[in-house]
């Protein structure tokens, strides 16, 4: 579903991502962990097509992101770490805007909005301007907008930050549902317990380089993910 | 604590004088001095110069008629108007909507200290504008009549009292706007409406000011007696400048009492208003049947919604939307007498071209496209991550200005064409070109604004007023537009004998269309690439 080959992105002299390769297949929840500034967001932004990269190849559903970015974006969704949304719109207008751009027909979008907004207990607030939303409400709205066109791949940067425990639980359910339908999820997190329990596979990035990846069992062995991560971080 | 907060407020106001945001560096000592000299030259030189002239024309006739007090009343009224006008637009946001509200309220600082520091900023703004009127007025009076200790003291007390009145007026207006906006859903539209009404009133007063003053001076004796008899307090206010010590004491006490009353009103509601999100009336969502839009329509609707939601955006980039139809109506109403004068000087063709260039010039007051790319700000990721090409996003911005500018331009041009057809014998083809040219010019302005908007986009602003009002794309779009409109009119008047009017108009139309097409071609290619590289 998502294939990243030899991705390199530099900012000036500094390599934010250095020759990184990853392969995420349909049905997988793939966690991406690393210290602050390790290159997680840069990788996610590059895969989402909102940041140009220097070299390497990214394909989504077999389509090259460089050659046909629009076709790639049609089948995926991206949520950044800080969901800055259009504050001059109400929640429902924002969702309709996203649905219009993705070409979701009126009946389907209504059903999906009803379903997801009810689950996140956001229905009553959909008529409010986004400017009046709390951080958590914005995060929920961003999640609904990502799910509204039923993408095959969702890229998320720290999706659990700002969510209440009920919403976190719901998000995990929705991630499993999407993967159960053959979709895939690639997300970054600092919450190692979440990654450990939720992910099928995990990748650890350090200073732009992928230092370990694979199934959860392969990566952590007999230790906890936290122990492995701290050990790898301590290595020079 | 209060001193510290006032210092912080002043540092915020004068930050740009000490710090070059573009280079991210502190300004040199010379740069700081140059910034302050430039500011002082604008305030003292321009505003002070205007009011020195007005003071000079009023002081002599009034003081020689023994109506020096009326002179001080008139100049104080002008100072109150200018002071209130200068600070009313930022009182509401300055008092209640500061970005550091949460931070300051969370610190162990008395709310009164925060209020004092905010009010001090409003006071200083009012004082600055009032002083631009009253200081020249006082100097002119002292020079004409010879200064004495009491008249100098009286002048200074007048300035102090006027500045307190301005403070009270500004605070009350800010308070009223705050109370209204807390109850209303569309604050942007309300603020824009209030500002337009205020601007309309201001210009109405401004254009009638000289007539009013002349009438007053002609009948100074009669008006003077009336004021003396029926408005004793007002009369006493005027006598302060002449050195009436009792009046100084009385009016200073009145102003202090007024300021104390305003303080009490503000203090009771300050915390509530400053911490309110304004969502008092909660709208509960009711599911409605929606119609699916195409991505292009959705992007256009998004741009229009952004425009109509922001008072700053509407006022700074869309004033022409109101002014163009108003100019069209004015042409229909007074067109014949207005056109008669240039027709005598430039002939029929020159007048037609002048009106056409004038419409192009007014069209520059609609420049929504120029700041629109920078205005994406932190939301840029949405447009970049959606399955739309950057060209679709840019094209929506182009169409937005075309729509917002095209309709009023068409209305004004049709009015102009109707007046020209009624008054002069102009061929139909020329009239068609007369209507077409401002419309093509509007398309050119839109592409021109976007050309700079993409090239010089800055999305890391903290207040949207920066991309809307103070950014280079807007500056170039506006002044470049003026230069082009001026050139369209001036070149024809200069080379009138070499071209027939329809040929000249057709050439300009072709150049405008060609330049627009060229810039759109750039925007579709290189511009789109640059848009995707924006961070």
XYZ file of C-alpha atoms in Angstrom:
771
model
C 0.000 0.000 0.000
C 2.789 2.412 0.933
C 6.271 1.802 -0.354
C 9.059 4.161 0.551
C 12.382 3.464 -1.159
C 15.623 5.236 -0.265
C 13.869 8.452 0.788
C 16.246 11.329 1.438
C 15.308 14.846 2.414
C 17.767 17.509 3.480
C 17.254 20.959 4.978
C 20.383 22.909 4.133
C 23.293 20.710 5.213
C 21.240 18.594 7.589
C 19.703 15.342 6.394
C 16.267 15.164 8.034
C 15.620 11.775 6.433
C 18.534 9.712 5.174
C 18.018 6.840 2.738
C 14.910 5.532 4.499
C 12.997 2.539 3.117
C 9.700 1.135 4.410
C 7.003 -1.100 3.020
C 3.489 -1.149 4.459
C 1.057 -3.731 3.137
C -2.775 -3.622 3.190
C -4.258 -4.511 6.580
C -1.262 -3.253 8.542
C -1.071 -0.721 11.324
C 2.470 0.552 11.177
C 3.896 2.612 14.047
C 6.702 5.079 13.573
C 8.694 6.066 16.625
C 11.712 8.226 17.285
C 12.970 11.130 19.348
C 11.955 14.738 18.664
C 13.482 15.896 15.380
C 14.316 12.345 14.291
C 12.574 12.795 10.912
C 9.143 11.250 11.565
C 7.089 14.266 10.482
C 9.311 14.858 7.460
C 8.793 11.265 6.328
C 5.022 11.492 6.852
C 4.788 14.840 5.045
C 6.831 13.481 2.140
C 4.550 10.443 1.903
C 1.492 12.710 2.053
C 2.799 14.665 -0.930
C 3.005 17.988 0.884
C 6.779 18.094 1.060
C 9.136 17.640 -1.852
C 11.980 15.208 -1.252
C 15.464 15.159 -2.702
C 15.730 11.538 -3.775
C 14.069 8.179 -3.463
C 10.701 6.891 -4.542
C 7.330 6.735 -2.834
C 4.464 4.704 -4.252
C 0.932 4.499 -2.898
C -1.220 1.623 -4.063
C 1.349 1.068 -6.776
C 1.115 4.645 -8.054
C 4.205 6.851 -7.999
C 3.680 9.928 -5.816
C 6.035 11.934 -8.006
C 4.346 10.974 -11.274
C 0.704 11.144 -10.224
C 0.311 12.885 -6.861
C -3.421 13.521 -7.346
C -4.212 9.843 -7.898
C -2.203 9.018 -4.766
C -3.948 11.683 -2.684
C -7.365 10.404 -3.778
C -6.801 7.128 -1.958
C -5.155 8.450 1.177
C -5.634 10.917 4.008
C -3.167 12.814 6.138
C -3.533 14.353 9.592
C -0.667 16.529 10.899
C 0.441 16.690 14.525
C -1.365 19.979 15.064
C -4.646 19.950 13.175
C -4.947 23.592 12.124
C -8.274 23.664 10.318
C -10.183 26.494 8.631
C -11.376 28.464 11.655
C -13.695 30.544 9.492
C -15.801 27.462 8.745
C -18.178 25.525 10.942
C -17.412 21.871 11.546
C -20.078 20.675 9.114
C -18.963 23.087 6.392
C -15.413 21.801 6.727
C -16.546 18.186 6.409
C -18.695 19.038 3.381
C -15.765 20.894 1.824
C -13.508 17.853 2.226
C -16.269 15.534 0.954
C -16.803 17.790 -2.099
C -13.107 17.751 -2.949
C -12.993 13.948 -2.639
C -16.222 13.625 -4.647
C -18.194 11.824 -1.925
C -21.881 11.816 -2.884
C -24.433 13.521 -0.659
C -26.088 10.428 0.833
C -22.843 8.601 1.573
C -21.252 11.621 3.226
C -24.335 12.279 5.360
C -24.313 8.705 6.587
C -20.596 8.764 7.363
C -20.736 12.157 9.088
C -23.663 10.953 11.200
C -21.817 7.754 12.101
C -18.397 9.186 12.967
C -19.671 12.405 14.582
C -22.003 10.365 16.796
C -19.169 8.062 17.771
C -16.966 11.010 18.737
C -19.921 12.828 20.360
C -19.313 15.776 18.066
C -22.680 15.877 16.278
C -24.169 18.706 18.364
C -21.067 20.848 17.793
C -20.928 20.521 14.026
C -22.778 23.814 13.517
C -20.256 25.702 15.672
C -17.353 27.585 14.082
C -14.109 25.629 14.274
C -12.596 28.688 15.996
C -14.694 27.776 19.045
C -13.459 24.158 19.138
C -11.017 22.846 21.717
C -7.825 21.122 20.569
C -9.437 17.724 21.116
C -12.551 18.666 19.131
C -10.385 19.852 16.242
C -8.516 16.570 16.390
C -11.798 14.660 16.252
C -13.000 16.749 13.302
C -9.712 16.138 11.491
C -10.141 12.404 12.084
C -13.712 12.424 10.714
C -12.539 14.384 7.667
C -9.798 11.815 7.100
C -12.225 8.913 7.282
C -15.041 10.582 5.292
C -13.871 9.297 1.898
C -12.839 5.872 3.219
C -9.203 6.097 2.155
C -7.036 3.042 1.624
C -4.125 4.610 3.471
C -4.107 7.019 6.399
C -0.994 8.856 7.516
C -1.177 10.397 10.980
C 1.331 12.422 12.965
C 0.802 11.936 16.714
C -2.940 11.227 16.373
C -3.564 10.470 20.050
C -2.341 13.829 21.384
C -5.241 15.862 22.785
C -7.795 13.051 22.548
C -9.740 12.000 25.629
C -9.602 8.301 26.628
C -12.951 7.516 24.979
C -11.915 9.166 21.714
C -8.521 7.382 21.837
C -10.322 4.078 22.210
C -12.650 4.947 19.320
C -9.731 5.916 17.124
C -8.061 2.573 17.788
C -11.324 0.829 16.834
C -11.593 2.852 13.647
C -7.991 2.028 12.771
C -8.708 -1.679 13.163
C -11.922 -1.358 11.114
C -10.084 0.367 8.278
C -7.342 -2.216 8.252
C -9.979 -4.965 8.420
C -11.369 -3.592 5.128
C -7.930 -3.869 3.534
C -6.674 -0.386 4.334
C -3.382 0.532 5.984
C -2.289 3.005 8.612
C 1.077 4.605 9.129
C 1.333 6.828 12.179
C 3.938 8.363 14.423
C 3.705 8.325 18.196
C 5.700 8.988 21.321
C 3.374 6.809 23.385
C 5.224 3.527 23.237
C 2.526 1.584 25.104
C 0.032 2.533 22.392
C 2.433 1.480 19.657
C 3.145 -1.788 21.427
C -0.500 -2.734 21.801
C -1.863 -1.337 18.554
C 0.728 -1.849 15.847
C 1.391 -4.876 13.705
C 4.735 -3.450 12.708
C 6.933 -0.698 13.994
C 9.857 1.327 12.712
C 12.344 3.240 14.834
C 14.030 6.265 13.301
C 17.035 8.075 14.719
C 18.626 11.166 13.214
C 16.876 10.511 9.908
C 17.999 6.911 9.614
C 15.871 3.843 10.088
C 17.600 1.862 12.804
C 15.142 -0.968 13.303
C 11.875 -2.121 11.722
C 9.685 -5.174 11.466
C 6.913 -6.915 13.336
C 6.497 -5.996 16.972
C 8.018 -9.324 18.017
C 11.013 -8.856 15.737
C 11.712 -5.375 17.008
C 11.318 -5.862 20.735
C 12.307 -9.511 21.167
C 11.839 -10.441 24.818
C 12.031 -6.849 26.048
C 9.431 -4.127 26.122
C 9.340 -1.618 23.283
C 10.324 1.096 25.734
C 13.462 -0.805 26.780
C 14.442 -1.425 23.172
C 13.824 2.192 22.241
C 15.858 3.561 25.156
C 18.663 1.134 24.409
C 18.772 2.159 20.759
C 18.615 5.827 21.670
C 21.587 5.405 24.033
C 23.711 3.866 21.269
C 25.963 6.312 19.449
C 3.855 45.303 38.161
C 1.786 47.873 36.248
C 4.965 49.587 35.043
C 6.300 46.260 33.801
C 3.090 45.553 31.907
C 3.035 49.039 30.374
C 6.648 48.558 29.278
C 5.661 45.249 27.653
C 2.728 46.921 25.878
C 4.957 49.702 24.573
C 7.561 47.187 23.435
C 4.844 45.416 21.438
C 3.666 48.646 19.808
C 7.129 49.839 18.883
C 8.611 46.394 18.206
C 8.969 47.089 14.497
C 11.075 50.160 15.295
C 13.649 48.089 17.131
C 13.446 44.767 15.307
C 13.551 43.954 11.610
C 11.164 40.995 11.309
C 12.129 40.309 7.712
C 15.818 39.875 8.515
C 15.150 38.508 11.989
C 17.655 40.987 13.473
C 17.676 43.936 15.829
C 17.787 47.257 14.028
C 20.918 49.340 14.303
C 20.831 52.507 16.413
C 20.685 54.538 13.192
C 17.811 52.398 11.949
C 15.867 52.921 15.183
C 16.406 56.681 15.048
C 15.429 56.770 11.347
C 12.218 54.813 12.102
C 11.219 57.220 14.854
C 12.126 60.283 12.766
C 10.039 58.926 9.881
C 7.090 58.314 12.225
C 7.412 61.776 13.780
C 7.659 63.346 10.321
C 4.431 61.649 9.248
C 2.562 62.581 12.426
C 3.944 66.039 13.118
C 4.725 66.999 9.548
C 1.647 65.768 7.765
C -1.140 65.834 10.351
C 0.432 68.676 12.330
C 0.924 70.672 9.129
C -2.721 70.295 8.111
C -3.939 71.444 11.523
C -1.425 74.308 11.652
C -3.020 75.654 8.450
C -6.537 75.214 9.826
C -5.521 76.839 13.134
C -3.931 79.782 11.335
C -7.085 80.446 9.315
C -9.335 80.272 12.387
C -7.282 81.830 15.169
C -6.987 85.364 13.806
C -10.667 86.063 12.981
C -11.979 84.432 16.143
C -9.558 85.918 18.676
C -9.896 89.416 17.162
C -13.679 89.086 17.652
C -13.066 88.150 21.296
C -13.977 84.516 20.630
C -10.702 82.824 21.501
C -12.669 80.340 23.605
C -14.679 79.322 20.501
C -11.390 78.717 18.688
C -10.325 76.310 21.445
C -13.706 74.562 21.400
C -13.480 74.011 17.611
C -9.921 72.737 17.725
C -10.704 70.535 20.742
C -13.689 69.072 18.866
C -11.400 68.297 15.917
C -8.894 66.726 18.332
C -11.595 64.549 19.937
C -12.802 63.421 16.498
C -9.318 62.599 15.226
C -8.285 60.975 18.502
C -11.388 58.795 18.682
C -11.130 57.949 14.955
C -7.468 57.029 15.306
C -7.935 54.654 18.219
C -11.481 53.307 17.884
C -10.483 50.541 15.430
C -7.965 48.990 17.773
C -9.631 49.670 21.124
C -11.777 46.551 21.066
C -8.970 44.230 20.023
C -6.368 46.093 22.099
C -8.409 45.942 25.292
C -9.984 42.520 25.064
C -8.501 40.364 22.328
C -4.774 40.373 23.102
C -3.086 37.065 22.356
C -1.396 37.043 25.761
C -4.704 37.073 27.684
C -4.421 33.462 28.812
C -0.820 33.891 29.863
C -1.397 37.093 31.849
C -4.576 35.856 33.527
C -2.757 32.722 34.649
C -0.011 34.757 36.347
C -0.380 36.314 39.810
C -1.109 39.740 38.343
C -4.102 41.825 39.494
C -6.645 42.215 36.693
C -6.634 45.966 37.359
C -2.929 46.104 36.462
C -3.603 44.354 33.147
C -6.455 46.780 32.472
C -4.294 49.801 33.274
C -1.562 48.632 30.916
C -4.072 48.057 28.085
C -5.825 51.384 28.746
C -2.480 53.136 28.740
C -1.938 51.967 25.151
C -5.365 53.277 24.133
C -4.661 56.529 26.005
C -1.302 57.064 24.318
C -2.801 56.503 20.865
C -5.559 59.020 21.605
C -3.080 61.487 23.100
C -0.849 61.238 20.047
C -3.685 62.001 17.606
C -5.165 64.748 19.831
C -1.755 66.372 20.204
C -1.393 66.527 16.423
C -4.375 68.918 16.444
C -4.027 70.752 19.734
C -0.277 71.394 19.865
C -0.313 73.344 16.561
C -3.520 75.074 17.691
C -1.891 76.169 20.950
C 1.323 77.323 19.266
C -0.641 79.367 16.710
C -2.647 80.949 19.568
C 0.465 81.743 21.610
C 2.249 83.225 18.594
C -0.789 85.378 17.708
C -1.607 86.539 21.210
C 1.649 86.241 23.116
C 2.061 83.418 25.632
C 1.546 83.813 29.366
C 1.914 81.331 32.210
C -1.878 80.868 32.441
C -2.477 80.423 28.681
C 0.371 77.870 28.443
C -1.016 76.038 31.477
C -4.531 76.310 30.011
C -3.357 74.813 26.710
C -1.724 71.877 28.458
C -4.790 71.273 30.652
C -6.977 71.411 27.520
C -4.772 68.724 25.944
C -4.957 66.605 29.098
C -8.746 66.904 29.310
C -9.242 66.235 25.599
C -7.050 63.138 25.819
C -9.153 61.893 28.749
C -12.365 62.498 26.781
C -10.884 60.598 23.811
C -9.914 57.741 26.133
C -13.439 57.571 27.564
C -15.068 57.701 24.116
C -12.755 55.055 22.656
C -13.261 52.770 25.645
C -17.021 53.132 25.525
C -17.061 52.429 21.763
C -14.759 49.433 22.289
C -17.010 48.233 25.105
C -20.141 48.560 22.937
C -18.490 46.693 20.027
C -17.370 43.977 22.467
C -20.859 43.560 23.952
C -22.483 43.432 20.503
C -19.933 41.066 19.029
C -20.341 38.658 21.952
C -23.961 38.240 20.989
C -23.531 38.019 17.236
C -22.500 35.103 15.101
C -20.827 36.903 12.220
C -18.455 39.274 14.003
C -16.383 39.921 10.906
C -19.340 41.270 8.986
C -20.471 43.400 11.954
C -17.048 44.944 12.439
C -16.800 45.636 8.714
C -20.270 47.205 8.726
C -19.526 49.425 11.726
C -16.249 50.487 10.149
C -17.862 51.281 6.791
C -20.595 53.337 8.551
C -17.897 55.111 10.575
C -15.817 55.741 7.442
C -18.887 57.032 5.606
C -19.682 59.408 8.479
C -16.064 60.506 8.677
C -15.818 61.333 4.968
C -19.220 63.046 5.023
C -17.993 65.216 7.876
C -14.594 65.715 6.214
C -16.081 66.975 2.941
C -18.445 69.308 4.761
C -15.848 70.465 7.339
C -14.633 73.486 5.413
C -18.221 74.665 4.665
C -19.173 74.231 8.314
C -16.137 76.170 9.539
C -16.739 79.009 7.056
C -20.398 79.286 8.150
C -19.309 79.257 11.765
C -16.685 81.945 11.283
C -19.138 84.129 9.287
C -21.684 83.876 12.101
C -19.225 83.540 14.973
C -20.833 86.310 17.015
C -24.334 84.761 16.879
C -23.136 81.198 17.544
C -20.807 82.471 20.262
C -23.642 84.166 22.143
C -25.827 81.070 21.815
C -23.118 78.778 23.228
C -22.330 81.240 26.011
C -25.976 81.402 26.991
C -27.189 77.829 26.603
C -24.023 75.666 26.858
C -22.150 77.208 29.759
C -19.939 74.168 30.378
C -18.851 74.124 26.741
C -18.027 77.827 26.952
C -15.957 77.207 30.081
C -14.091 74.433 28.270
C -13.037 76.923 25.610
C -11.902 79.493 28.163
C -9.307 77.091 29.567
C -7.032 77.848 26.615
C -7.412 81.559 27.370
C -6.126 80.925 30.887
C -9.294 80.578 32.999
C -7.980 78.784 36.118
C -11.400 77.989 37.597
C -12.508 76.386 34.310
C -9.315 74.300 34.280
C -10.052 72.960 37.743
C -13.728 72.333 36.993
C -13.161 70.531 33.676
C -10.267 68.472 35.014
C -12.550 67.273 37.816
C -15.320 66.521 35.286
C -12.925 64.545 33.052
C -11.486 62.674 36.031
C -15.024 61.765 37.140
C -15.874 60.666 33.602
C -12.738 58.507 33.432
C -13.559 56.982 36.831
C -17.102 56.143 35.660
C -15.760 54.505 32.479
C -13.224 52.568 34.580
C -16.045 51.221 36.756
C -18.049 50.141 33.679
C -15.039 48.391 32.128
C -13.822 46.823 35.357
C -17.154 45.098 35.990
C -17.074 43.243 32.687
C -13.402 43.147 31.660
C -12.573 39.619 32.733
C -15.843 38.228 31.410
C -15.432 39.793 27.970
C -11.694 39.121 27.700
C -12.106 35.438 28.535
C -15.296 34.887 26.542
C -15.096 32.905 23.334
C -18.176 34.721 22.139
C -20.087 31.503 21.555
C -22.957 32.650 23.738
C -25.709 31.452 21.458
C -24.981 27.830 20.855
C -26.238 26.526 17.525
C -27.089 22.855 17.644
C -26.439 20.992 14.412
C -29.473 19.821 12.487
C -28.776 17.541 9.556
C -29.731 19.068 6.226
C -29.733 17.742 2.713
C -26.568 18.907 0.976
C -25.805 19.195 -2.689
C -22.505 17.825 -3.893
C -20.209 20.472 -5.333
C -17.365 20.019 -7.770
C -13.868 20.491 -6.302
C -13.574 23.805 -8.198
C -16.850 25.095 -6.704
C -15.834 23.899 -3.242
C -12.498 25.735 -3.503
C -14.216 28.906 -4.726
C -16.761 28.736 -1.890
C -13.888 28.292 0.567
C -12.195 31.474 -0.688
C -15.436 33.474 -0.527
C -16.142 32.222 2.993
C -12.665 33.235 4.138
C -13.198 36.700 2.658
C -16.616 37.253 4.251
C -15.508 35.955 7.644
C -12.729 38.477 8.176
C -13.431 42.164 8.759
C -9.788 43.048 8.071
C -9.813 41.135 4.780
C -13.070 42.764 3.647
C -12.095 46.293 4.654
C -8.548 46.261 3.336
C -9.024 44.237 0.167
C -12.655 44.750 -0.746
C -13.587 48.388 -0.216
C -13.911 48.788 -3.998
C -16.847 46.359 -3.958
C -18.888 49.150 -2.337
C -17.135 52.116 -3.892
C -17.459 51.018 -7.542
C -21.268 50.730 -7.543
C -21.403 53.956 -5.488
C -19.293 55.655 -8.163
C -21.612 54.236 -10.844
C -24.676 55.642 -9.076
C -22.899 58.982 -8.578
C -22.146 59.029 -12.321
C -25.801 58.398 -13.159
C -26.883 61.074 -10.708
C -24.357 63.857 -11.252
C -22.598 62.542 -14.360
C -23.629 65.266 -16.748
C -22.248 68.096 -14.643
C -19.163 66.067 -13.662
C -18.302 65.140 -17.261
C -18.850 68.652 -18.601
C -15.631 69.987 -16.998
C -13.118 67.422 -18.363
C -14.965 67.463 -21.697
C -14.076 71.147 -22.070
C -10.387 70.433 -21.306
C -9.756 67.006 -22.910
C -12.609 66.708 -25.373
C -15.112 63.849 -25.540
C -12.588 61.087 -26.253
C -10.221 62.230 -23.518
C -13.088 62.316 -21.025
C -14.290 58.838 -21.974
C -10.746 57.520 -21.524
C -10.365 59.364 -18.211
C -13.562 57.839 -16.818
C -12.467 54.416 -18.051
C -9.032 54.808 -16.397
C -10.792 56.033 -13.248
C -12.841 52.844 -13.117
C -9.637 50.814 -13.567
C -8.078 52.811 -10.721
C -11.034 52.148 -8.427
C -10.769 48.475 -9.365
C -7.378 48.380 -7.619
C -9.273 48.757 -4.331
C -10.267 45.123 -4.737
C -7.136 43.040 -4.206
C -8.205 39.820 -2.537
C -5.847 37.687 -4.616
C -2.567 39.246 -3.495
C -2.680 38.181 0.182
C -4.689 34.986 -0.419
C -1.718 32.630 -0.711
C -0.051 33.915 2.464
C -3.419 33.784 4.195
C -3.384 29.979 3.889
C -1.008 30.242 6.858
C -0.983 27.192 9.088
C -3.844 25.680 7.070
C -1.628 25.321 4.022
C -1.281 21.571 4.650
C -4.973 21.081 3.823
C -4.777 22.517 0.308
C -1.479 20.707 -0.269
C -2.690 17.312 0.926
C -6.039 17.271 -0.894
C -6.394 15.588 -4.292
C -6.491 18.862 -6.185
C -3.733 20.377 -8.251
C -2.070 23.543 -6.945
C -3.343 25.209 -10.103
C -6.943 24.456 -9.025
C -6.254 26.168 -5.681
C -4.617 29.174 -7.355
C -7.365 29.380 -9.988
C -10.018 29.530 -7.241
C -8.197 32.538 -5.781
C -8.090 34.138 -9.238
C -11.810 33.516 -9.775
C -12.640 34.919 -6.333
C -11.188 38.319 -7.144
C -12.685 38.169 -10.616
C -16.106 37.557 -9.076
C -15.791 40.085 -6.251
C -14.304 42.723 -8.540
C -15.984 41.883 -11.827
C -19.606 42.413 -10.761
C -19.146 45.877 -9.199
C -16.826 46.881 -12.045
C -19.430 45.812 -14.584
C -22.143 47.719 -12.712
C -20.041 50.896 -12.553
C -18.926 50.575 -16.184
C -22.513 50.114 -17.391
C -23.575 53.227 -15.440
C -20.659 55.133 -16.945
C -21.523 53.897 -20.455
C -25.149 54.975 -19.975
C -24.105 58.498 -18.940
C -21.608 58.779 -21.802
C -24.203 57.563 -24.319
C -26.701 60.103 -22.949
C -24.314 63.047 -22.995
C -21.971 62.468 -25.922
C -22.230 60.996 -29.342
C -19.964 57.962 -28.940
C -20.003 54.915 -31.286
C -21.406 51.675 -29.862
C -18.073 49.879 -30.381
C -16.308 52.422 -28.159
C -18.954 51.942 -25.476
C -18.442 48.175 -25.589
C -14.700 48.695 -25.180
C -15.397 51.187 -22.377
C -17.175 48.422 -20.452
C -14.785 45.656 -21.475
C -11.526 47.421 -20.573
C -12.138 47.800 -16.782
C -13.270 44.168 -16.694
C -10.084 42.988 -18.403
C -8.119 45.258 -16.093
C -9.764 43.534 -13.119
C -8.625 40.158 -14.516
C -5.122 41.607 -14.952
C -5.115 42.875 -11.352
C -6.187 39.471 -10.093
C -3.421 37.645 -11.979
C -0.925 40.379 -11.037
C -1.811 40.033 -7.332
C -1.463 36.257 -7.457
C 1.829 36.498 -9.352
C 3.340 38.379 -6.407
C 1.224 36.486 -3.888
C 2.848 33.185 -4.891
C 6.355 34.568 -5.401
C 6.464 36.398 -2.059
C 4.184 34.243 0.071
C 4.874 34.196 3.809
C 2.740 31.793 5.788
C 4.360 32.145 9.215
C 2.393 35.211 10.331
C 0.862 35.483 13.788
C -1.790 38.063 12.933
C -3.653 38.002 9.625
C -3.348 41.779 9.352
C 0.278 41.193 8.261
C -0.495 39.420 4.940
C -3.619 41.532 4.409
C -2.204 44.969 5.049
C 1.539 45.021 5.441
C 2.875 42.454 3.002
C 4.841 43.098 -0.160
C 2.354 41.317 -2.516
C -0.424 43.673 -1.371
C 1.858 46.709 -1.653
C 2.928 45.766 -5.178
C -0.568 44.796 -6.222
C -2.068 48.075 -5.033
C 0.605 50.518 -6.133
C 1.392 48.562 -9.298
C -2.317 48.681 -10.115
C -2.377 52.436 -9.547
C 0.628 52.907 -11.813
C -0.976 50.813 -14.568
C -4.336 52.599 -14.312
C -2.607 55.962 -14.309
C -0.534 54.956 -17.346
C -3.673 53.819 -19.225
C -5.211 57.298 -18.866
C -2.048 59.395 -19.105
C -0.634 57.748 -22.240
C -3.853 58.371 -24.124
C -4.062 62.028 -23.073
C -0.406 62.462 -24.024
C -0.642 60.737 -27.409
C -4.300 61.522 -28.087
C -3.694 62.809 -31.565
C -1.905 59.663 -32.723
C -4.623 57.155 -31.844
C -8.345 56.988 -32.348
C -10.035 56.133 -29.041
C -11.389 52.684 -30.036
C -8.004 51.663 -31.465
C -6.216 52.768 -28.296
C -8.773 50.976 -26.097
C -8.484 47.831 -28.206
C -4.674 47.911 -27.905
C -4.852 48.366 -24.103
C -7.466 45.598 -23.872
C -5.256 43.280 -25.909
C -2.212 44.094 -23.732
C -4.239 43.501 -20.548
C -5.575 40.197 -21.871
C -2.121 39.121 -23.070
C -0.430 40.041 -19.776
C -3.158 38.232 -17.829
C -2.766 35.135 -19.974
C 1.010 35.276 -19.557
C 0.810 35.501 -15.775
C -1.810 32.741 -15.586
C 0.503 30.572 -17.700
C 3.307 31.228 -15.198
C 0.967 30.520 -12.263
C -0.136 27.227 -13.812
C 3.448 26.065 -14.255
C 6.149 27.605 -12.107
C 3.627 29.213 -9.732
C 2.028 25.851 -8.974
C 5.423 24.299 -8.320
C 6.277 27.110 -5.916
C 2.914 26.758 -4.179
C 3.620 23.096 -3.422
C 7.034 24.006 -2.028
C 5.597 26.517 0.444
C 5.942 25.495 4.068
